PDB file of C-alpha atoms in Angstrom:
ATOM      1  CA  MET A 891      80.586  14.449  41.983  1.00 49.00           C
ATOM      2  CA  SER A 892      81.164  16.111  38.377  1.00 47.00           C
ATOM      3  CA  SER A 893      78.356  18.251  36.703  1.00 45.00           C
ATOM      4  CA  LEU A 894      78.570  15.718  34.045  1.00 41.00           C
ATOM      5  CA  ALA A 895      77.986  12.712  36.158  1.00 45.00           C
ATOM      6  CA  THR A 896      74.999  14.584  37.989  1.00 45.00           C
ATOM      7  CA  ALA A 897      73.431  15.305  34.760  1.00 44.00           C
ATOM      8  CA  THR A 898      73.719  11.711  33.698  1.00 42.00           C
ATOM      9  CA  MET A 899      72.335  10.480  36.741  1.00 43.00           C
ATOM     10  CA  GLY A 900      69.358  13.137  36.622  1.00 47.00           C
ATOM     11  CA  THR A 901      68.518  11.821  32.908  1.00 44.00           C
ATOM     12  CA  LEU A 902      69.058   8.103  33.782  1.00 42.00           C
ATOM     13  CA  LEU A 903      66.364   8.941  36.847  1.00 42.00           C
ATOM     14  CA  CYS A 904      63.890  10.754  34.538  1.00 43.00           C
ATOM     15  CA  ILE A 905      63.980   7.815  31.934  1.00 41.00           C
ATOM     16  CA  VAL A 906      63.287   5.453  34.771  1.00 40.00           C
ATOM     17  CA  LEU A 907      60.349   7.649  36.109  1.00 39.00           C
ATOM     18  CA  LEU A 908      58.968   7.720  32.801  1.00 40.00           C
ATOM     19  CA  LEU A 909      59.172   4.184  32.015  1.00 39.00           C
ATOM     20  CA  CYS A 910      57.529   3.420  35.220  1.00 39.00           C
ATOM     21  CA  SER A 911      54.854   6.191  34.903  1.00 36.00           C
ATOM     22  CA  THR A 912      54.108   4.711  31.213  1.00 33.00           C
ATOM     23  CA  VAL A 913      53.773   1.224  32.675  1.00 34.00           C
ATOM     24  CA  ILE A 914      51.552   2.287  35.288  1.00 33.00           C
ATOM     25  CA  VAL A 915      49.091   4.151  33.008  1.00 38.00           C
ATOM     26  CA  TYR A 916      49.534   1.303  30.084  1.00 38.00           C
ATOM     27  CA  GLY A 917      48.064  -1.267  32.747  1.00 52.00           C
ATOM     28  CA  GLN A 918      44.989   1.005  33.808  1.00 85.00           C
ATOM     29  CA  LEU A 919      41.933   1.422  32.180  1.00 96.00           C
ATOM     30  CA  THR A 920      41.024   4.602  31.233  1.00 96.00           C
ATOM     31  CA  PRO A 921      37.766   6.248  29.339  1.00 97.00           C
ATOM     32  CA  SER A 922      40.335   7.771  26.559  1.00 96.00           C
ATOM     33  CA  PHE A 923      42.122   4.437  25.810  1.00 97.00           C
ATOM     34  CA  TYR A 924      41.477   4.667  21.892  1.00 97.00           C
ATOM     35  CA  THR A 925      40.981   8.359  21.448  1.00 96.00           C
ATOM     36  CA  ARG A 926      44.255   8.360  19.364  1.00 96.00           C
ATOM     37  CA  SER A 927      44.104   4.548  18.308  1.00 97.00           C
ATOM     38  CA  CYS A 928      40.797   4.348  17.017  1.00 97.00           C
ATOM     39  CA  ALA A 929      38.559   7.408  17.656  1.00 96.00           C
ATOM     40  CA  GLN A 930      35.812   5.818  15.979  1.00 96.00           C
ATOM     41  CA  ALA A 931      35.428   2.708  18.134  1.00 97.00           C
ATOM     42  CA  VAL A 932      32.783   4.295  20.499  1.00 97.00           C
ATOM     43  CA  PRO A 933      30.630   5.819  17.684  1.00 97.00           C
ATOM     44  CA  ILE A 934      30.752   2.603  15.672  1.00 98.00           C
ATOM     45  CA  VAL A 935      29.563   0.515  18.733  1.00 98.00           C
ATOM     46  CA  LYS A 936      26.812   2.879  19.642  1.00 97.00           C
ATOM     47  CA  ASP A 937      25.613   2.933  16.272  1.00 98.00           C
ATOM     48  CA  ALA A 938      25.653  -1.084  15.913  1.00 98.00           C
ATOM     49  CA  VAL A 939      23.979  -1.615  19.253  1.00 98.00           C
ATOM     50  CA  ARG A 940      21.069   1.009  18.313  1.00 97.00           C
ATOM     51  CA  GLN A 941      20.508  -0.881  14.897  1.00 98.00           C
ATOM     52  CA  ALA A 942      20.257  -4.115  16.779  1.00 97.00           C
ATOM     53  CA  ILE A 943      17.736  -3.011  19.263  1.00 97.00           C
ATOM     54  CA  ALA A 944      15.983  -1.412  16.635  1.00 97.00           C
ATOM     55  CA  ARG A 945      15.564  -4.558  15.109  1.00 96.00           C
ATOM     56  CA  GLU A 946      14.894  -6.620  18.181  1.00 95.00           C
ATOM     57  CA  LYS A 947      14.067  -4.998  21.730  1.00 92.00           C
ATOM     58  CA  ARG A 948      15.109  -8.057  23.512  1.00 94.00           C
ATOM     59  CA  MET A 949      18.669  -7.677  22.158  1.00 96.00           C
ATOM     60  CA  GLY A 950      19.672  -5.196  24.877  1.00 96.00           C
ATOM     61  CA  GLY A 951      19.020  -7.448  27.704  1.00 96.00           C
ATOM     62  CA  SER A 952      20.950 -10.047  26.031  1.00 96.00           C
ATOM     63  CA  LEU A 953      24.096  -7.877  25.520  1.00 98.00           C
ATOM     64  CA  VAL A 954      24.019  -6.891  29.050  1.00 97.00           C
ATOM     65  CA  ARG A 955      23.974 -10.215  30.109  1.00 97.00           C
ATOM     66  CA  LEU A 956      26.584 -11.410  27.838  1.00 97.00           C
ATOM     67  CA  HIS A 957      28.784  -8.873  29.664  1.00 98.00           C
ATOM     68  CA  PHE A 958      28.016 -10.044  33.039  1.00 97.00           C
ATOM     69  CA  HIS A 959      28.539 -13.803  32.063  1.00 97.00           C
ATOM     70  CA  ASP A 960      31.810 -12.677  30.320  1.00 98.00           C
ATOM     71  CA  CYS A 961      33.089 -10.861  33.405  1.00 98.00           C
ATOM     72  CA  PHE A 962      31.880 -13.269  36.026  1.00 97.00           C
ATOM     73  CA  VAL A 963      34.062 -16.517  34.332  1.00 96.00           C
ATOM     74  CA  ASN A 964      37.665 -15.174  34.829  1.00 95.00           C
ATOM     75  CA  GLY A 965      37.076 -11.555  34.456  1.00 97.00           C
ATOM     76  CA  CYS A 966      36.204  -9.403  31.588  1.00 98.00           C
ATOM     77  CA  ASP A 967      38.401 -11.029  28.980  1.00 97.00           C
ATOM     78  CA  GLY A 968      36.034 -12.096  25.841  1.00 97.00           C
ATOM     79  CA  SER A 969      36.470 -15.537  26.719  1.00 97.00           C
ATOM     80  CA  ILE A 970      32.636 -16.385  26.446  1.00 97.00           C
ATOM     81  CA  LEU A 971      33.041 -15.027  22.572  1.00 97.00           C
ATOM     82  CA  LEU A 972      35.412 -18.223  21.694  1.00 97.00           C
ATOM     83  CA  ASP A 973      34.015 -20.893  19.761  1.00 95.00           C
ATOM     84  CA  ASP A 974      35.066 -24.683  20.387  1.00 93.00           C
ATOM     85  CA  SER A 975      38.080 -26.049  18.853  1.00 93.00           C
ATOM     86  CA  THR A 976      40.630 -28.784  19.054  1.00 92.00           C
ATOM     87  CA  ASN A 977      42.374 -26.736  21.640  1.00 91.00           C
ATOM     88  CA  ILE A 978      39.578 -25.219  23.316  1.00 92.00           C
ATOM     89  CA  THR A 979      36.301 -26.381  24.936  1.00 92.00           C
ATOM     90  CA  GLY A 980      34.820 -23.044  25.589  1.00 92.00           C
ATOM     91  CA  GLU A 981      31.992 -21.274  27.613  1.00 94.00           C
ATOM     92  CA  LYS A 982      29.288 -21.119  25.038  1.00 93.00           C
ATOM     93  CA  LYS A 983      27.970 -24.740  25.792  1.00 92.00           C
ATOM     94  CA  ALA A 984      27.934 -24.611  29.445  1.00 93.00           C
ATOM     95  CA  ILE A 985      24.940 -25.033  31.066  1.00 91.00           C
ATOM     96  CA  PRO A 986      24.203 -21.495  31.909  1.00 92.00           C
ATOM     97  CA  ASN A 987      25.032 -20.147  28.319  1.00 92.00           C
ATOM     98  CA  ALA A 988      23.814 -23.148  26.014  1.00 88.00           C
ATOM     99  CA  ASN A 989      21.293 -22.060  23.810  1.00 80.00           C
ATOM    100  CA  SER A 990      20.783 -18.970  26.138  1.00 82.00           C
ATOM    101  CA  ALA A 991      23.679 -16.329  25.896  1.00 89.00           C
ATOM    102  CA  ARG A 992      22.514 -14.545  23.140  1.00 93.00           C
ATOM    103  CA  GLY A 993      24.107 -11.446  21.021  1.00 95.00           C
ATOM    104  CA  SER A 994      27.710 -12.838  19.613  1.00 96.00           C
ATOM    105  CA  GLU A 995      26.384 -12.042  16.169  1.00 97.00           C
ATOM    106  CA  VAL A 996      26.068  -8.402  17.116  1.00 98.00           C
ATOM    107  CA  ILE A 997      29.612  -8.372  18.511  1.00 98.00           C
ATOM    108  CA  ASP A 998      30.829 -10.185  15.363  1.00 98.00           C
ATOM    109  CA  HIS A 999      29.496  -7.583  13.384  1.00 98.00           C
ATOM    110  CA  ILE A1000      30.893  -4.610  15.414  1.00 98.00           C
ATOM    111  CA  LYS A1001      34.532  -6.241  15.527  1.00 98.00           C
ATOM    112  CA  SER A1002      34.215  -6.324  11.673  1.00 98.00           C
ATOM    113  CA  GLN A1003      33.268  -2.788  11.422  1.00 97.00           C
ATOM    114  CA  LEU A1004      36.084  -2.101  13.684  1.00 98.00           C
ATOM    115  CA  GLU A1005      38.676  -4.204  11.846  1.00 97.00           C
ATOM    116  CA  LYS A1006      37.863  -2.209   8.660  1.00 97.00           C
ATOM    117  CA  VAL A1007      39.091   1.186  10.212  1.00 97.00           C
ATOM    118  CA  CYS A1008      41.243   0.213  12.889  1.00 96.00           C
ATOM    119  CA  SER A1009      42.759  -3.480  12.535  1.00 97.00           C
ATOM    120  CA  GLY A1010      43.930  -5.100  15.697  1.00 96.00           C
ATOM    121  CA  VAL A1011      43.178  -2.077  18.221  1.00 98.00           C
ATOM    122  CA  VAL A1012      39.998  -2.681  19.811  1.00 98.00           C
ATOM    123  CA  SER A1013      39.717  -5.706  22.012  1.00 98.00           C
ATOM    124  CA  CYS A1014      36.379  -7.988  22.055  1.00 98.00           C
ATOM    125  CA  ALA A1015      36.097  -7.481  25.875  1.00 98.00           C
ATOM    126  CA  ASP A1016      36.235  -3.886  25.394  1.00 98.00           C
ATOM    127  CA  ILE A1017      33.429  -4.221  22.701  1.00 98.00           C
ATOM    128  CA  LEU A1018      31.527  -6.240  24.954  1.00 98.00           C
ATOM    129  CA  THR A1019      31.683  -3.536  27.761  1.00 98.00           C
ATOM    130  CA  LEU A1020      30.815  -0.696  25.367  1.00 98.00           C
ATOM    131  CA  ALA A1021      27.691  -2.960  23.903  1.00 98.00           C
ATOM    132  CA  ALA A1022      26.341  -3.383  27.435  1.00 98.00           C
ATOM    133  CA  HIS A1023      26.482   0.494  28.357  1.00 98.00           C
ATOM    134  CA  GLU A1024      24.956   1.346  25.217  1.00 98.00           C
ATOM    135  CA  SER A1025      22.152  -1.056  25.496  1.00 98.00           C
ATOM    136  CA  VAL A1026      21.299   0.193  29.064  1.00 98.00           C
ATOM    137  CA  VAL A1027      21.382   3.822  27.375  1.00 98.00           C
ATOM    138  CA  GLN A1028      19.325   3.014  24.459  1.00 97.00           C
ATOM    139  CA  LEU A1029      16.681   1.338  26.477  1.00 97.00           C
ATOM    140  CA  GLY A1030      16.064   4.554  28.984  1.00 97.00           C
ATOM    141  CA  GLY A1031      18.719   3.742  31.461  1.00 98.00           C
ATOM    142  CA  PRO A1032      21.665   5.681  32.878  1.00 98.00           C
ATOM    143  CA  SER A1033      24.989   6.318  31.243  1.00 98.00           C
ATOM    144  CA  TRP A1034      28.277   5.961  33.097  1.00 98.00           C
ATOM    145  CA  THR A1035      31.903   6.515  32.238  1.00 97.00           C
ATOM    146  CA  VAL A1036      33.101   3.280  30.269  1.00 97.00           C
ATOM    147  CA  SER A1037      36.953   2.652  31.068  1.00 97.00           C
ATOM    148  CA  LEU A1038      38.776   0.998  28.548  1.00 98.00           C
ATOM    149  CA  GLY A1039      41.860  -0.946  27.540  1.00 97.00           C
ATOM    150  CA  ARG A1040      41.017  -4.530  28.286  1.00 98.00           C
ATOM    151  CA  ARG A1041      42.825  -7.528  26.195  1.00 98.00           C
ATOM    152  CA  ASP A1042      41.291 -10.651  25.208  1.00 98.00           C
ATOM    153  CA  SER A1043      42.025 -13.953  26.446  1.00 97.00           C
ATOM    154  CA  ARG A1044      43.661 -16.750  24.289  1.00 96.00           C
ATOM    155  CA  THR A1045      41.347 -19.620  25.816  1.00 95.00           C
ATOM    156  CA  ALA A1046      38.386 -20.329  27.729  1.00 94.00           C
ATOM    157  CA  VAL A1047      37.512 -23.188  30.319  1.00 92.00           C
ATOM    158  CA  GLN A1048      33.885 -24.548  30.255  1.00 94.00           C
ATOM    159  CA  ARG A1049      33.992 -26.040  33.351  1.00 93.00           C
ATOM    160  CA  ASP A1050      34.530 -22.405  34.959  1.00 94.00           C
ATOM    161  CA  VAL A1051      31.230 -21.301  33.968  1.00 95.00           C
ATOM    162  CA  THR A1052      29.073 -23.301  36.131  1.00 92.00           C
ATOM    163  CA  LYS A1053      31.602 -22.718  39.052  1.00 93.00           C
ATOM    164  CA  ASN A1054      31.178 -18.744  38.620  1.00 96.00           C
ATOM    165  CA  ILE A1055      28.033 -17.850  36.979  1.00 96.00           C
ATOM    166  CA  PRO A1056      25.250 -17.392  39.806  1.00 95.00           C
ATOM    167  CA  SER A1057      22.172 -19.918  39.320  1.00 95.00           C
ATOM    168  CA  PRO A1058      18.548 -18.599  38.677  1.00 96.00           C
ATOM    169  CA  PHE A1059      17.671 -21.038  41.885  1.00 97.00           C
ATOM    170  CA  SER A1060      20.060 -19.202  44.329  1.00 97.00           C
ATOM    171  CA  SER A1061      19.533 -18.161  47.549  1.00 97.00           C
ATOM    172  CA  LEU A1062      20.067 -14.601  48.960  1.00 98.00           C
ATOM    173  CA  PRO A1063      23.179 -15.829  50.946  1.00 98.00           C
ATOM    174  CA  ASP A1064      24.382 -17.810  48.048  1.00 97.00           C
ATOM    175  CA  LEU A1065      23.948 -14.768  45.600  1.00 98.00           C
ATOM    176  CA  ILE A1066      25.625 -12.334  48.126  1.00 98.00           C
ATOM    177  CA  SER A1067      28.672 -14.783  48.395  1.00 97.00           C
ATOM    178  CA  SER A1068      29.056 -15.341  44.652  1.00 97.00           C
ATOM    179  CA  PHE A1069      29.043 -11.558  43.981  1.00 98.00           C
ATOM    180  CA  GLN A1070      31.699 -10.790  47.019  1.00 98.00           C
ATOM    181  CA  ALA A1071      33.756 -13.545  45.544  1.00 96.00           C
ATOM    182  CA  LYS A1072      34.352 -11.376  42.555  1.00 97.00           C
ATOM    183  CA  GLY A1073      34.943  -8.229  44.695  1.00 97.00           C
ATOM    184  CA  LEU A1074      31.209  -6.930  44.417  1.00 98.00           C
ATOM    185  CA  SER A1075      29.107  -5.990  47.392  1.00 98.00           C
ATOM    186  CA  ALA A1076      25.679  -7.285  48.208  1.00 98.00           C
ATOM    187  CA  GLN A1077      24.374  -3.701  47.151  1.00 98.00           C
ATOM    188  CA  ASP A1078      26.353  -4.239  43.761  1.00 98.00           C
ATOM    189  CA  MET A1079      24.480  -7.557  43.600  1.00 98.00           C
ATOM    190  CA  ILE A1080      21.035  -5.985  44.355  1.00 98.00           C
ATOM    191  CA  ALA A1081      21.521  -3.088  41.750  1.00 98.00           C
ATOM    192  CA  LEU A1082      22.648  -5.277  38.921  1.00 98.00           C
ATOM    193  CA  SER A1083      20.075  -7.483  39.484  1.00 98.00           C
ATOM    194  CA  GLY A1084      18.015  -4.752  38.296  1.00 98.00           C
ATOM    195  CA  ALA A1085      19.231  -5.492  34.647  1.00 98.00           C
ATOM    196  CA  HIS A1086      16.318  -7.865  34.776  1.00 98.00           C
ATOM    197  CA  THR A1087      13.833  -4.902  34.229  1.00 97.00           C
ATOM    198  CA  ILE A1088      14.719  -6.033  30.691  1.00 96.00           C
ATOM    199  CA  GLY A1089      15.125  -9.379  29.052  1.00 93.00           C
ATOM    200  CA  GLN A1090      13.211 -12.821  29.258  1.00 95.00           C
ATOM    201  CA  ALA A1091      13.945 -16.109  30.644  1.00 95.00           C
ATOM    202  CA  LYS A1092      13.123 -19.489  29.633  1.00 95.00           C
ATOM    203  CA  CYS A1093       9.985 -21.550  31.232  1.00 96.00           C
ATOM    204  CA  SER A1094      12.696 -24.334  32.404  1.00 95.00           C
ATOM    205  CA  LEU A1095      14.283 -21.653  34.626  1.00 96.00           C
ATOM    206  CA  PHE A1096      10.871 -20.450  36.283  1.00 97.00           C
ATOM    207  CA  ARG A1097       8.827 -23.681  36.244  1.00 97.00           C
ATOM    208  CA  THR A1098       9.427 -24.610  39.903  1.00 97.00           C
ATOM    209  CA  ARG A1099       8.611 -21.321  41.217  1.00 98.00           C
ATOM    210  CA  ILE A1100       5.542 -20.709  39.414  1.00 98.00           C
ATOM    211  CA  TYR A1101       4.049 -24.391  40.482  1.00 97.00           C
ATOM    212  CA  ASN A1102       5.727 -25.113  43.736  1.00 97.00           C
ATOM    213  CA  GLU A1103       6.445 -21.668  45.745  1.00 97.00           C
ATOM    214  CA  THR A1104       4.432 -19.720  48.032  1.00 96.00           C
ATOM    215  CA  ASN A1105       5.747 -16.631  47.897  1.00 96.00           C
ATOM    216  CA  ILE A1106       4.319 -15.592  44.558  1.00 98.00           C
ATOM    217  CA  ASN A1107       1.429 -13.597  43.475  1.00 98.00           C
ATOM    218  CA  ALA A1108      -1.383 -16.264  42.758  1.00 97.00           C
ATOM    219  CA  ALA A1109      -2.703 -14.233  39.623  1.00 97.00           C
ATOM    220  CA  PHE A1110       0.881 -13.695  38.299  1.00 97.00           C
ATOM    221  CA  ALA A1111       1.641 -17.487  38.691  1.00 97.00           C
ATOM    222  CA  THR A1112      -1.499 -18.393  36.862  1.00 97.00           C
ATOM    223  CA  SER A1113      -0.411 -16.232  34.005  1.00 97.00           C
ATOM    224  CA  ARG A1114       2.896 -17.480  33.810  1.00 97.00           C
ATOM    225  CA  LYS A1115       1.430 -21.276  33.545  1.00 97.00           C
ATOM    226  CA  ALA A1116      -0.265 -20.433  30.645  1.00 95.00           C
ATOM    227  CA  SER A1117       2.843 -20.733  28.576  1.00 94.00           C
ATOM    228  CA  CYS A1118       4.918 -23.146  30.975  1.00 97.00           C
ATOM    229  CA  PRO A1119       3.306 -26.468  31.185  1.00 95.00           C
ATOM    230  CA  SER A1120       4.154 -28.310  34.794  1.00 94.00           C
ATOM    231  CA  SER A1121       5.803 -31.375  32.964  1.00 91.00           C
ATOM    232  CA  SER A1122       9.525 -31.104  32.367  1.00 86.00           C
ATOM    233  CA  GLY A1123      10.576 -31.015  28.666  1.00 84.00           C
ATOM    234  CA  SER A1124       7.203 -29.367  27.590  1.00 85.00           C
ATOM    235  CA  GLY A1125       7.682 -25.968  26.693  1.00 92.00           C
ATOM    236  CA  ASP A1126      11.176 -25.473  28.203  1.00 94.00           C
ATOM    237  CA  SER A1127      12.304 -22.978  25.801  1.00 93.00           C
ATOM    238  CA  ASN A1128       9.396 -20.897  26.014  1.00 96.00           C
ATOM    239  CA  LEU A1129       9.959 -17.184  27.126  1.00 95.00           C
ATOM    240  CA  SER A1130       8.315 -14.819  29.399  1.00 96.00           C
ATOM    241  CA  PRO A1131       9.585 -11.383  30.468  1.00 96.00           C
ATOM    242  CA  LEU A1132      11.317 -10.741  33.633  1.00 97.00           C
ATOM    243  CA  ASP A1133       9.498  -7.687  34.101  1.00 97.00           C
ATOM    244  CA  GLU A1134       6.148  -8.029  32.597  1.00 95.00           C
ATOM    245  CA  ASP A1135       4.910  -4.360  33.112  1.00 96.00           C
ATOM    246  CA  THR A1136       7.944  -2.603  31.190  1.00 96.00           C
ATOM    247  CA  PRO A1137       9.777  -5.378  29.475  1.00 95.00           C
ATOM    248  CA  ASP A1138      11.381  -2.987  26.982  1.00 94.00           C
ATOM    249  CA  SER A1139      12.124  -0.143  29.165  1.00 97.00           C
ATOM    250  CA  PHE A1140      15.281   0.120  31.560  1.00 98.00           C
ATOM    251  CA  ASP A1141      13.485   1.605  34.695  1.00 98.00           C
ATOM    252  CA  ASN A1142      13.220   0.739  38.163  1.00 98.00           C
ATOM    253  CA  ASN A1143       9.751  -1.510  37.853  1.00 98.00           C
ATOM    254  CA  TYR A1144      11.785  -4.955  38.370  1.00 98.00           C
ATOM    255  CA  TYR A1145      11.875  -3.635  42.419  1.00 98.00           C
ATOM    256  CA  LYS A1146       8.359  -2.797  42.186  1.00 98.00           C
ATOM    257  CA  ILE A1147       7.153  -6.254  40.686  1.00 98.00           C
ATOM    258  CA  LEU A1148       9.407  -7.865  43.551  1.00 98.00           C
ATOM    259  CA  ARG A1149       7.369  -6.042  46.438  1.00 98.00           C
ATOM    260  CA  THR A1150       4.150  -7.615  44.772  1.00 98.00           C
ATOM    261  CA  GLN A1151       5.691 -11.044  44.643  1.00 98.00           C
ATOM    262  CA  ARG A1152       6.042 -11.009  40.913  1.00 98.00           C
ATOM    263  CA  GLY A1153       9.758 -11.977  40.278  1.00 98.00           C
ATOM    264  CA  LEU A1154      10.004 -14.375  37.602  1.00 98.00           C
ATOM    265  CA  LEU A1155      13.010 -16.503  38.989  1.00 98.00           C
ATOM    266  CA  HIS A1156      13.410 -17.564  42.478  1.00 98.00           C
ATOM    267  CA  SER A1157      16.845 -15.491  42.461  1.00 98.00           C
ATOM    268  CA  ASP A1158      14.808 -12.500  41.585  1.00 98.00           C
ATOM    269  CA  GLN A1159      11.903 -12.871  44.444  1.00 98.00           C
ATOM    270  CA  VAL A1160      14.612 -14.032  47.146  1.00 98.00           C
ATOM    271  CA  LEU A1161      15.691 -10.120  46.946  1.00 98.00           C
ATOM    272  CA  PHE A1162      12.222  -9.304  48.595  1.00 98.00           C
ATOM    273  CA  ASN A1163      11.340 -11.923  50.923  1.00 97.00           C
ATOM    274  CA  GLY A1164      12.009 -10.841  54.444  1.00 97.00           C
ATOM    275  CA  GLY A1165      15.818 -10.851  54.374  1.00 96.00           C
ATOM    276  CA  SER A1166      18.650  -8.248  54.270  1.00 97.00           C
ATOM    277  CA  ALA A1167      18.060  -7.068  50.717  1.00 98.00           C
ATOM    278  CA  ASP A1168      14.527  -5.733  51.262  1.00 98.00           C
ATOM    279  CA  ALA A1169      15.312  -2.371  52.170  1.00 98.00           C
ATOM    280  CA  LEU A1170      17.258  -1.543  49.477  1.00 98.00           C
ATOM    281  CA  VAL A1171      14.821  -3.152  47.203  1.00 98.00           C
ATOM    282  CA  THR A1172      12.098  -0.891  48.811  1.00 98.00           C
ATOM    283  CA  THR A1173      14.439   2.111  48.067  1.00 98.00           C
ATOM    284  CA  TYR A1174      15.057   1.461  44.520  1.00 98.00           C
ATOM    285  CA  SER A1175      11.160   0.754  43.774  1.00 98.00           C
ATOM    286  CA  VAL A1176      10.700   4.382  44.882  1.00 98.00           C
ATOM    287  CA  ASN A1177      13.521   6.122  43.669  1.00 98.00           C
ATOM    288  CA  GLN A1178      14.594   5.445  40.335  1.00 98.00           C
ATOM    289  CA  SER A1179      17.618   7.683  40.746  1.00 98.00           C
ATOM    290  CA  ALA A1180      18.955   6.028  43.310  1.00 98.00           C
ATOM    291  CA  PHE A1181      18.748   2.731  41.552  1.00 98.00           C
ATOM    292  CA  PHE A1182      20.286   4.484  38.258  1.00 98.00           C
ATOM    293  CA  GLN A1183      23.136   5.808  40.052  1.00 98.00           C
ATOM    294  CA  ASP A1184      23.932   2.550  42.176  1.00 98.00           C
ATOM    295  CA  PHE A1185      23.699   0.546  39.030  1.00 98.00           C
ATOM    296  CA  ALA A1186      26.105   2.654  36.960  1.00 98.00           C
ATOM    297  CA  THR A1187      28.699   2.296  39.897  1.00 98.00           C
ATOM    298  CA  ALA A1188      28.045  -1.467  40.075  1.00 98.00           C
ATOM    299  CA  MET A1189      28.286  -1.717  36.305  1.00 98.00           C
ATOM    300  CA  VAL A1190      31.970   0.165  36.468  1.00 98.00           C
ATOM    301  CA  ASN A1191      32.998  -2.317  39.376  1.00 98.00           C
ATOM    302  CA  MET A1192      31.831  -5.446  37.376  1.00 98.00           C
ATOM    303  CA  GLY A1193      33.770  -4.262  34.364  1.00 97.00           C
ATOM    304  CA  ASN A1194      36.854  -4.082  36.642  1.00 97.00           C
ATOM    305  CA  ILE A1195      36.704  -7.716  37.263  1.00 97.00           C
ATOM    306  CA  MET A1196      40.221  -8.902  36.418  1.00 96.00           C
ATOM    307  CA  PRO A1197      40.748  -7.490  33.110  1.00 97.00           C
ATOM    308  CA  LEU A1198      43.728  -8.295  30.980  1.00 97.00           C
ATOM    309  CA  THR A1199      45.766  -5.342  30.239  1.00 95.00           C
ATOM    310  CA  GLY A1200      49.183  -4.332  29.331  1.00 94.00           C
ATOM    311  CA  THR A1201      50.956  -6.960  27.495  1.00 94.00           C
ATOM    312  CA  ASN A1202      48.607  -9.731  29.002  1.00 96.00           C
ATOM    313  CA  GLY A1203      46.395 -11.631  26.471  1.00 96.00           C
ATOM    314  CA  GLU A1204      46.007 -10.203  22.875  1.00 97.00           C
ATOM    315  CA  ILE A1205      43.469  -8.163  20.679  1.00 98.00           C
ATOM    316  CA  ARG A1206      41.716 -10.853  18.553  1.00 97.00           C
ATOM    317  CA  LYS A1207      40.853  -9.750  15.026  1.00 97.00           C
ATOM    318  CA  ASN A1208      38.217 -12.230  15.112  1.00 97.00           C
ATOM    319  CA  CYS A1209      36.122 -12.448  18.619  1.00 98.00           C
ATOM    320  CA  ARG A1210      35.321 -16.241  18.014  1.00 97.00           C
ATOM    321  CA  VAL A1211      39.096 -17.477  17.513  1.00 96.00           C
ATOM    322  CA  PRO A1212      42.447 -16.740  19.081  1.00 96.00           C
ATOM    323  CA  ASN A1213      44.808 -14.844  16.834  1.00 95.00           C
TER     324      ASN A1213
END
């Protein structure tokens, strides 16, 4: 083979390897994804979330929940943010989300700010991920390295919500199964449940527990009954904190209240009810560092559920509608 042919072959090989490596890197999530294309992305999200929580502490829990409900339905693709249209019957009005999934206005505000400085660059899915992280940090919880590069879905399917979002009436085996279906372990599930150290729930979601269940602290049940009447339809939307002791602080108190049978939801208390989750709940209740470490790991794992990357999906300019 001539030296020219050898050189040509070598050049072609280098090009092929370069293209392959580019595809691999492009298809992965990375913390530095916006470093060159939109360096202001992370600071803008941080500032907007800080302001939103300063206005309403509850918003922190709502933004974490919004990210969770997005990722559990066909992956972390921003589909939960899409409004209904002639072509889309979206996720917002599904039973687990209707009049419950909050925070989309905060995401809209962040998106509008980002569009002013780097239009068409930062996805709504990544904004949800960053907002959840910053909410936890702002309320005193752990930080973790947030990988970015998700793209947005062009559609949403309402019926997929109830099939994928765990019910607040779930048993422990059902919870474990729901999370395993997303590639998450039982430990991930128990750690992620700790996000209920912030946020609130409606009376309709815990009425059965406070009136009918026996594995509940009597004084706690009585205190919740004051704002949650026994009759269905009466006071359904009345709110109670998921962690009555430190409702605005991201800490390990959630696990402490489970050990005293003060979990607000049925799906909370089943984590400490003589089952396989009891040992880890006990660990987290006495070791906040262990909880923080496992929660951070679980949030990374959740954020990696079926992301759209590369040329899949799109970067919406308005999180409520496809381009």
